[in-house]
Coordinates of C-alpha atoms in Angstrom, one line a residue:
Chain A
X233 CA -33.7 -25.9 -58.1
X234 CA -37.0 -24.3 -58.1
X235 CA -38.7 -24.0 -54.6
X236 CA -42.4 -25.4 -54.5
X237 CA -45.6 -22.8 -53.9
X238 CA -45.6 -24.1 -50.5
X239 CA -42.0 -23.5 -50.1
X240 CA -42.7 -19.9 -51.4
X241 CA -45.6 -19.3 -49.1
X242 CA -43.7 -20.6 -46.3
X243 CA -41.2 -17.8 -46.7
X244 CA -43.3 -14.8 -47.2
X245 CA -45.3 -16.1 -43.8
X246 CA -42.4 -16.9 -42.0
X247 CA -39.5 -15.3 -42.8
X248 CA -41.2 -12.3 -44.2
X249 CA -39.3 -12.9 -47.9
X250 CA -40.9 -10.9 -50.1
X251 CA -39.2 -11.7 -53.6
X252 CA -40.6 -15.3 -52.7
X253 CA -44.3 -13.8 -52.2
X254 CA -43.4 -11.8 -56.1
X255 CA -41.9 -15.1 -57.4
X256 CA -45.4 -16.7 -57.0
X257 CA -47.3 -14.1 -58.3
X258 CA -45.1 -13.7 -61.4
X259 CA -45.0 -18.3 -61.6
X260 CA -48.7 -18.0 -61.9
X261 CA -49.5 -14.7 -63.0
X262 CA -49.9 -15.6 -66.9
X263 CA -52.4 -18.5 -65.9
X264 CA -54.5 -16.4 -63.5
X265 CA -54.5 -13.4 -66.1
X266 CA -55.3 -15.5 -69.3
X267 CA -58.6 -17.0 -67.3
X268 CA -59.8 -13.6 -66.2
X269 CA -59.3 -12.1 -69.6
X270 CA -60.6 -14.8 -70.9
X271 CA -63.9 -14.2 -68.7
X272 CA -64.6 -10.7 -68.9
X273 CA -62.6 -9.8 -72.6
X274 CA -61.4 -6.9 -71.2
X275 CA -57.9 -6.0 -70.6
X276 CA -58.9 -2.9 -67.9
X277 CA -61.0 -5.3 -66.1
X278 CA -58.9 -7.9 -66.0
X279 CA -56.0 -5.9 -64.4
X280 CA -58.3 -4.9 -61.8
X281 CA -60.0 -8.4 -60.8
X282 CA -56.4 -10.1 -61.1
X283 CA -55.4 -6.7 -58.4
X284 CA -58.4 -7.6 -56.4
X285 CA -57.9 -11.6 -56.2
X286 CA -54.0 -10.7 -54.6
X287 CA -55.3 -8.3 -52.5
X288 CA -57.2 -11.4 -51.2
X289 CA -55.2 -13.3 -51.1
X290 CA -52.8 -11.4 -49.3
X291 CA -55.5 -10.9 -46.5
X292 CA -56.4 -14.3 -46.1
X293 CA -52.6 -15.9 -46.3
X294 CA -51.9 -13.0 -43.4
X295 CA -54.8 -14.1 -41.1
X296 CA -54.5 -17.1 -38.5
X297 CA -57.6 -18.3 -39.4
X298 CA -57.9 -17.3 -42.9
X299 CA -59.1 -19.9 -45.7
X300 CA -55.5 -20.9 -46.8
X301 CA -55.0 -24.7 -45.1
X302 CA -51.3 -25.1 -46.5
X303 CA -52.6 -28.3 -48.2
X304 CA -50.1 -27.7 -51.3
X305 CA -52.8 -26.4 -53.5
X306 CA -52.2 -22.8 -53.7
X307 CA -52.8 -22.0 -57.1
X308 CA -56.2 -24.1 -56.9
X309 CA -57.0 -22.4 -53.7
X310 CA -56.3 -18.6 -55.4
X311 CA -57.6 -19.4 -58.8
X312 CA -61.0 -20.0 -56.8
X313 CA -60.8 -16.5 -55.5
X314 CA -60.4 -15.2 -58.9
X315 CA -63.2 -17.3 -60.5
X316 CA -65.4 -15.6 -57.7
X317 CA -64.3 -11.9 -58.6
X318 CA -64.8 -12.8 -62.3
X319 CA -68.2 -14.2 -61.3
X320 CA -69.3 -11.4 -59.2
X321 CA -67.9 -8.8 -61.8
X322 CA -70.3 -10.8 -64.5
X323 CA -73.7 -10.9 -62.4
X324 CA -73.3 -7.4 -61.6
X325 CA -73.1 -6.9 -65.5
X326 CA -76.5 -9.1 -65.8
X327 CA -74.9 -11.2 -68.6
X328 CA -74.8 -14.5 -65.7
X329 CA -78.0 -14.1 -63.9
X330 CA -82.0 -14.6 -65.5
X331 CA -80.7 -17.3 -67.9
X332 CA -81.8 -20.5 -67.7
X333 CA -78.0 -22.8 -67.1
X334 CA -80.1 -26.2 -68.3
X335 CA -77.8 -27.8 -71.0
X336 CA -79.7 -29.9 -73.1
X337 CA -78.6 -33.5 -73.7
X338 CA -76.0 -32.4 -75.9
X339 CA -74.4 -29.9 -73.4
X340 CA -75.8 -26.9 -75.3
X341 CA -78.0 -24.5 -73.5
X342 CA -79.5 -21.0 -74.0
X343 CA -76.6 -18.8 -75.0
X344 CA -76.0 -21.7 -77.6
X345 CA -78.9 -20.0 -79.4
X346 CA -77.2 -16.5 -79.4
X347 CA -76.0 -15.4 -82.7
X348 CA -72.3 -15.2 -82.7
X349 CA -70.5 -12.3 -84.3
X350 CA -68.5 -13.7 -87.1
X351 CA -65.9 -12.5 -88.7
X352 CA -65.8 -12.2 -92.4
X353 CA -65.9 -15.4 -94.4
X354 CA -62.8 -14.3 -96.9
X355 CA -60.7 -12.4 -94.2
X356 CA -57.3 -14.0 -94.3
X357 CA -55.9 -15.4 -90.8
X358 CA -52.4 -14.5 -89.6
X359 CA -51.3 -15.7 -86.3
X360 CA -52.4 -12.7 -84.5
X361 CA -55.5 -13.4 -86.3
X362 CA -56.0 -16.4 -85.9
X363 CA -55.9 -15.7 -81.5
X364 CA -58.4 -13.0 -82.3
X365 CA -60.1 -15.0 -83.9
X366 CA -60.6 -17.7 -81.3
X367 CA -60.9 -15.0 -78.1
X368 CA -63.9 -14.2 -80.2
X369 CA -65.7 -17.0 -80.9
X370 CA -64.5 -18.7 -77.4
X371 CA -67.3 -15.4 -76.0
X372 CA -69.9 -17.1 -77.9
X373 CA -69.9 -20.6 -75.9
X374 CA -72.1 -21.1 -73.4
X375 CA -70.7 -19.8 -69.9
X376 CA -69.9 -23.1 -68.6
X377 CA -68.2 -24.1 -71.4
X378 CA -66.5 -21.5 -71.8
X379 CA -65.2 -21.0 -67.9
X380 CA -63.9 -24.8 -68.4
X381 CA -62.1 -24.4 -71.5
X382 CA -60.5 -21.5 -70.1
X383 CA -59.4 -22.9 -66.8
X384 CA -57.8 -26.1 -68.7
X385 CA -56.4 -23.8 -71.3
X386 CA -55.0 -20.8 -69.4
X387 CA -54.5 -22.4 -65.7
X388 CA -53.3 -25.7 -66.1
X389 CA -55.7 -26.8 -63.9
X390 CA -56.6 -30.8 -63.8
X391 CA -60.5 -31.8 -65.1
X392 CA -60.3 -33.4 -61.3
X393 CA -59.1 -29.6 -59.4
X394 CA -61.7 -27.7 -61.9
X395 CA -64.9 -30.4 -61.1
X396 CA -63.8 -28.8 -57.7
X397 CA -63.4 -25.6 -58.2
X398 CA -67.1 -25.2 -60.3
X399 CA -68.8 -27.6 -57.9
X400 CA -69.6 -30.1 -60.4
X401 CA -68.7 -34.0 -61.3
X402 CA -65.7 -35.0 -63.3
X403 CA -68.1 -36.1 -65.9
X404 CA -69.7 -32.9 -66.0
X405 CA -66.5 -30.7 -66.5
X406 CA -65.2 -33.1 -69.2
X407 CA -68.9 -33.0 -71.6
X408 CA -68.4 -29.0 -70.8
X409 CA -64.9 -29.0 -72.3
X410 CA -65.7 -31.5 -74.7
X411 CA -68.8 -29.9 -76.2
X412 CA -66.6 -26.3 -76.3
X413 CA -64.1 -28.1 -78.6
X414 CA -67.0 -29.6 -80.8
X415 CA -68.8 -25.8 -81.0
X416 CA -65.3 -24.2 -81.9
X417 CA -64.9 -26.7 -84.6
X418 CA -68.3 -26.0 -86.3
X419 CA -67.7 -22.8 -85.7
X420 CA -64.5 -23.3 -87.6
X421 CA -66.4 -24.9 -90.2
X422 CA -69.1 -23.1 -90.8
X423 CA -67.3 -19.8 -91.4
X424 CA -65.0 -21.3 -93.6
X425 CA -61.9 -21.1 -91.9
X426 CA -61.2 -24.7 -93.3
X427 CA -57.4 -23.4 -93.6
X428 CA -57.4 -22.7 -89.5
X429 CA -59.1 -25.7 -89.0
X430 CA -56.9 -28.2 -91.0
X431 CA -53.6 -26.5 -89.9
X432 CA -53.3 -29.2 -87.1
X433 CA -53.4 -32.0 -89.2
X434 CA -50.1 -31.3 -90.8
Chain B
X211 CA -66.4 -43.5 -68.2
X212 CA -67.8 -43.0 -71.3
X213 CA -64.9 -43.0 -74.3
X214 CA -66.0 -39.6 -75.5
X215 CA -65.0 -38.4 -72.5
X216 CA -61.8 -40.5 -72.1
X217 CA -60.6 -38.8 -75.1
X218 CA -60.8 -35.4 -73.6
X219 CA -58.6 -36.6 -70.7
X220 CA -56.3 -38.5 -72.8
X221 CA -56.2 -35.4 -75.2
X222 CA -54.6 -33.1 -72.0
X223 CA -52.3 -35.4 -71.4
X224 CA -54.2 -37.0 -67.9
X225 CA -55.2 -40.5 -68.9
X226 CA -54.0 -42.8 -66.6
X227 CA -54.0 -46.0 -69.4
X228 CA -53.5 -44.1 -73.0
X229 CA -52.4 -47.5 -74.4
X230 CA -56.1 -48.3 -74.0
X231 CA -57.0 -45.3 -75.5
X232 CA -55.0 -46.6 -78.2
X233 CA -56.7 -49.4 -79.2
X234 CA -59.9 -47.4 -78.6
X235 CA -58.8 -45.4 -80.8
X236 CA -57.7 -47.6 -83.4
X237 CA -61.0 -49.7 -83.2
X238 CA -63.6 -46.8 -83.5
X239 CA -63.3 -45.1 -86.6
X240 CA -66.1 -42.5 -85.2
X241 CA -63.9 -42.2 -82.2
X242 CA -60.9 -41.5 -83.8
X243 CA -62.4 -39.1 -86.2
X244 CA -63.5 -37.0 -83.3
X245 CA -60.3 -37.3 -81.4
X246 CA -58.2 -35.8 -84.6
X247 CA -60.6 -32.7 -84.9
X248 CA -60.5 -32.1 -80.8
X249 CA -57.3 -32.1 -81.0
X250 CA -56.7 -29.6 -84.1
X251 CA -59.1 -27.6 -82.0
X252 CA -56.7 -27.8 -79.0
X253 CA -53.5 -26.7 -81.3
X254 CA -55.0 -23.9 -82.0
X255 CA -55.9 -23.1 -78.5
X256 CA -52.1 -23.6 -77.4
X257 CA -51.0 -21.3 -79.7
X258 CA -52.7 -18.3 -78.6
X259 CA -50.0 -17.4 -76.1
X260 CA -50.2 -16.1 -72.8
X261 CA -51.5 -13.2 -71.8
X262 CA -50.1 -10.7 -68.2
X263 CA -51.4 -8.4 -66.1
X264 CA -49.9 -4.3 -66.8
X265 CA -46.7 -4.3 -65.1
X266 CA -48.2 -1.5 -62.2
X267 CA -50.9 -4.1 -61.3
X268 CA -47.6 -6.3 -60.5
X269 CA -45.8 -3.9 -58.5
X270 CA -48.8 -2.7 -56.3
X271 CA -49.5 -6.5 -55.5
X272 CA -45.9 -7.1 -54.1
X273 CA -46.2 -3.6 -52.3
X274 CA -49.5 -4.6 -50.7
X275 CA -48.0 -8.0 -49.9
X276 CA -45.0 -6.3 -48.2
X277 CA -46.8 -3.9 -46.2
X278 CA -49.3 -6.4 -44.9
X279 CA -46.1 -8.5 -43.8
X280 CA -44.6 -5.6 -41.7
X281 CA -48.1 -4.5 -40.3
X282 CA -48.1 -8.2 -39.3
X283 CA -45.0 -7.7 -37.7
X284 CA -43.9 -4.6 -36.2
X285 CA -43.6 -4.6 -33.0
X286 CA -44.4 -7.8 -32.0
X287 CA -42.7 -11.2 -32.6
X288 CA -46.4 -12.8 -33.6
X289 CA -48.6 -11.6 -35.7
X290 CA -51.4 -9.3 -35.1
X291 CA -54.5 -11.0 -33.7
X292 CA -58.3 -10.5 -35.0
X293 CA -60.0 -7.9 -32.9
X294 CA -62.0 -10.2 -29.6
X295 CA -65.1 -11.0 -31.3
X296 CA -66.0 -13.1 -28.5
X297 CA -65.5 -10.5 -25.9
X298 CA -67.9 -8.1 -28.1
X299 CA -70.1 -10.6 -28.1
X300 CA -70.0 -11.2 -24.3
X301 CA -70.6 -7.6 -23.6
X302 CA -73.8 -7.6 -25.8
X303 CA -75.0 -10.4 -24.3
X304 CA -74.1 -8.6 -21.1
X305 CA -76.9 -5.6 -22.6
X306 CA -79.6 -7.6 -23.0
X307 CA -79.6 -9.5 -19.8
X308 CA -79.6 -6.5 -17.9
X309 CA -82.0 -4.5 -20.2
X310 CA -84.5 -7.7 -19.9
X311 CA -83.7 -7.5 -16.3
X312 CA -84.7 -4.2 -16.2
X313 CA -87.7 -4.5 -18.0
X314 CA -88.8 -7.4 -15.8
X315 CA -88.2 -5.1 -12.4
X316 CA -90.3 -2.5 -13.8
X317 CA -93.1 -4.9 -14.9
X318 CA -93.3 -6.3 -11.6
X319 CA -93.4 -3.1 -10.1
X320 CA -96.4 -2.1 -11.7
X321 CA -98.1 -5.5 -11.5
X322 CA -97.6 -4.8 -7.5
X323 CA -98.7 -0.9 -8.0
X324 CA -101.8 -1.8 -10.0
X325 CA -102.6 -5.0 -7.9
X326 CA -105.5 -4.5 -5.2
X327 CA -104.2 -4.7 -1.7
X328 CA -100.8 -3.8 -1.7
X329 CA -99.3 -1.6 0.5
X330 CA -97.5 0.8 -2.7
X331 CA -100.7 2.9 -3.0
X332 CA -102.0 4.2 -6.6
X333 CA -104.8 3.1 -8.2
X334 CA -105.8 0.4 -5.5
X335 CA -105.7 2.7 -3.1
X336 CA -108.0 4.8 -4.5
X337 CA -110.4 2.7 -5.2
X338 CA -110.5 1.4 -1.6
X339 CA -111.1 5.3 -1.0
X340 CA -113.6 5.0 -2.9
X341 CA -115.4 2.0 -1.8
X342 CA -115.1 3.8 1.9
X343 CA -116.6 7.0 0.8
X344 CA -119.4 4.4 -0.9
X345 CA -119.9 2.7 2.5
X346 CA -119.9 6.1 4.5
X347 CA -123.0 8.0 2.4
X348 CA -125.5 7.2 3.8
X349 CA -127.4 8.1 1.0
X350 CA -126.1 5.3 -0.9
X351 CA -128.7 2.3 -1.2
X352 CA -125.3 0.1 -2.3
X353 CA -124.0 0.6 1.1
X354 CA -124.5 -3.5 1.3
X355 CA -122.2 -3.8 -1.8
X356 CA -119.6 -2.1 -0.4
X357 CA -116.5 -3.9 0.8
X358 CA -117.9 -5.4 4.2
X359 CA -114.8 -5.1 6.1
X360 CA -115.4 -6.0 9.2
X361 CA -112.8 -5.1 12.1
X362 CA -111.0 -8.3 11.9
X363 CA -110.4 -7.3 7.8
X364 CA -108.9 -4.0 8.2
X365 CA -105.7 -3.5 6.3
X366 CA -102.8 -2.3 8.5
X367 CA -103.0 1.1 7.6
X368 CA -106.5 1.5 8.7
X369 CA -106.0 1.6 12.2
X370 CA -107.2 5.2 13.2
X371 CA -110.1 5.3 15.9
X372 CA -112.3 7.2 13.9
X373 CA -111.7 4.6 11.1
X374 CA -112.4 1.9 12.8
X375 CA -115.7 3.3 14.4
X376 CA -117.1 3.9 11.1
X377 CA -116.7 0.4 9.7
X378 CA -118.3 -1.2 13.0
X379 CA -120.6 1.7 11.6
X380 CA -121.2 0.2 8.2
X381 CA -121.5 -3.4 9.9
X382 CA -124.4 -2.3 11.7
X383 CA -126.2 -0.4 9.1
X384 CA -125.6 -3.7 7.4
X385 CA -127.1 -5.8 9.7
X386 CA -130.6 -3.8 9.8
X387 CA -131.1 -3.4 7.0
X388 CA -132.4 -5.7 3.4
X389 CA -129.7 -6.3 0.8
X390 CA -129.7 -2.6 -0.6
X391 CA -130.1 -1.7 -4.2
X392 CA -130.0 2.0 -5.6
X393 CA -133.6 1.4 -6.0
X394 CA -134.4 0.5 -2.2
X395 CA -136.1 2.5 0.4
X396 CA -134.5 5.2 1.6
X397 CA -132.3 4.9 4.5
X398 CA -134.1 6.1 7.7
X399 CA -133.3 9.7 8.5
X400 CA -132.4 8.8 12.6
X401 CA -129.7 6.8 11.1
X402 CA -127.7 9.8 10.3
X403 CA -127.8 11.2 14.0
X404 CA -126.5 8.0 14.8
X405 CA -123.1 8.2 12.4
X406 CA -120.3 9.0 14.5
X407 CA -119.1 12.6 14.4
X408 CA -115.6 13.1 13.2
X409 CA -114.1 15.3 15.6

């Protein structure tokens, strides 16, 4: 039987049980990991945000007062620390900030406009191409597309929990995710990876 | 909620009705055309695999983890407390009360030093020198402007004989003579004879 996070959080507070503190961390870590590399597409600063968001963690479970209320929603509750070390790590880099965020009635906005760095139209996709592939092109959506695609994707998250988490309406995260399925289709499309995108319909 | 947007939910598995969806589905041939190519979309995405942190980013976590925990607890039964913001915050509120304190004394002070007829000396007290040595030249045609203290007005520490004889002095100069400008008639040289001597 597999104790709950709160079960697991309970131990390392109370009873000082550290292999429950590692089995949460290891439970979670793939989520955690694959939205931060997703974010910042870089495997060296991913360790070090997903380092950064446990040492935060750590800190604030440890505290009396710290911002953990024991409301059964751990992973929500650390996945918003990591969002906010992935965030902070992109505005330093300028690539977040000085961009208009208006999405236009079709949920595109200004870094729909970018040019997207495609890969050769006759390359041949393996498996391990075809992930490249999409970690690519996944870059070239918009930022709050791309942030909701990854937290459904990679962190299991509910539309409900990530509406929370980004501070928007239900409505609002499901256009975002639903517009980032439409551009990675056309993007499919329009570089000819017909085979990639017609694999599902088998 | 708009059906577009019912698909996505349904698509991840969080529709609360999918046999609506169904027939949604099976009535809108726009819908249904969309939903199939989401969810090739979303195939693709699942099979990407998941991706983990390097191994020494693991272990340093659960060695941070398990050095906070024994901070927390050695030596005590409870864990450590925050350091007493309040209290440091009482003691600086503490500083500023008496520095404003402070700084109020001292104002006061000076008010009292600068203010005219108070017993603290400084500037007042010079100027009522002053006024005196006004009153006493006879020389001065603005002996009537000077302060016309009679014996009654003295201040307290004006009390000397001599003192006293040269205001009743003043009074009577005062009393012969016109309202006295600088530009008035000279006092009358007898009057001088008549000052008392200061032995």
């Amino acid at each position: 039987m597999h104790p709950t996070d709160e079960e697991l959080v309970k131990a390392y507070l109370e009873e000082d049980d550290q292999e429950a503190f590692r089995t949460l961390v290891e439970r979670h870590q793939e989520k955690i990991f694959g939205y931060l590399m997703g974010m910042v597409k870089n495997r060296a600063v991913a360790n070090d945000l997903f380092q950064e968001t446990f040492l935060r963690v750590i800190n604030a479970m440890q505290e009396r007062r710290g911002s953990y209320t024991h409301q059964g929603q751990w992973l929500s509750w650390v996945m918003r620390i990591a969002r906010n070390a992935a965030i902070d790590h992109i505005r330093k880099r300028k690539k977040w900030a000085d961009v208009s965020q208006d999405e236009d009635e079709e949920g595109r906005s200004f870094w729909d406009t970018l040019e997207g760095e495609e890969p050769a139209a006759d390359e041949q996709l393996h498996h391990a191409e075809q992930k490249e592939w999409l970690d690519e092109h996944i870059q070239q959506l918009s930022p709050e597309q791309r942030e909701v695609l990854l937290l459904r994707q990679e962190t299991d998250l509910t539309f409900r929990e990530i509406a929370e988490l980004t501070d928007v309406s239900i409505n609002t995260a499901l256009g975002r995710m639903r517009y980032a399925l439409k551009n990675l289709r056309r993007m499919m499309e329009e570089s000819g990876k017909t085979s990639l995108a017609e694999t599902g319909d088998q | 909620m708009d059906k577009e947007l019912r698909i996505i939910r349904h698509l991840y598995g969080e529709d609360e009705h999918p046999e609506e969806v169904s027939r949604l589905l099976a009535s809108d041939d726009a819908l249904r055309k969309e939903y199939h190519e989401l969810r090739v979309v979303k195939q693709q995405l699942d099979g990407r695999g998941r991706q983990r942190p390097d191994a020494g980013v693991l272990a340093h976590i659960t060695e941070a983890a398990a050095q906070a925990s024994t901070e927390g607890t050695e030596g005590t039964t409870s864990r450590r407390d925050r350091p007493p913001v309040a209290r440091q915050r009482h003691r600086r509120r503490q500083r500023i009360g008496i520095a404003a304190a402070v700084a109020v004394v001292l104002m006061v002070s000076i008010g009292l030093w600068q203010w005219p007829g108070t017993e603290s000396g400084g500037p007042a007290q010079a100027s009522k020198s002053e006024s005196v040595a006004v009153a006493t030249d006879p020389s001065s045609a603005s002996a009537g402007e000077s302060s016309s203290a009679s014996g009654s007005n003295l201040p307290s520490w004006d009390e000397g004989d001599d003192v006293v004889r040269l205001y009743r002095y003043i009074e009577t100069l005062q009393a012969r003579s016109s309202p006295a400008h600088w530009d008035s008639a000279e006092m009358p040289i007898q009057s001088v004879s008549q000052m008392p001597s200061n032995r």
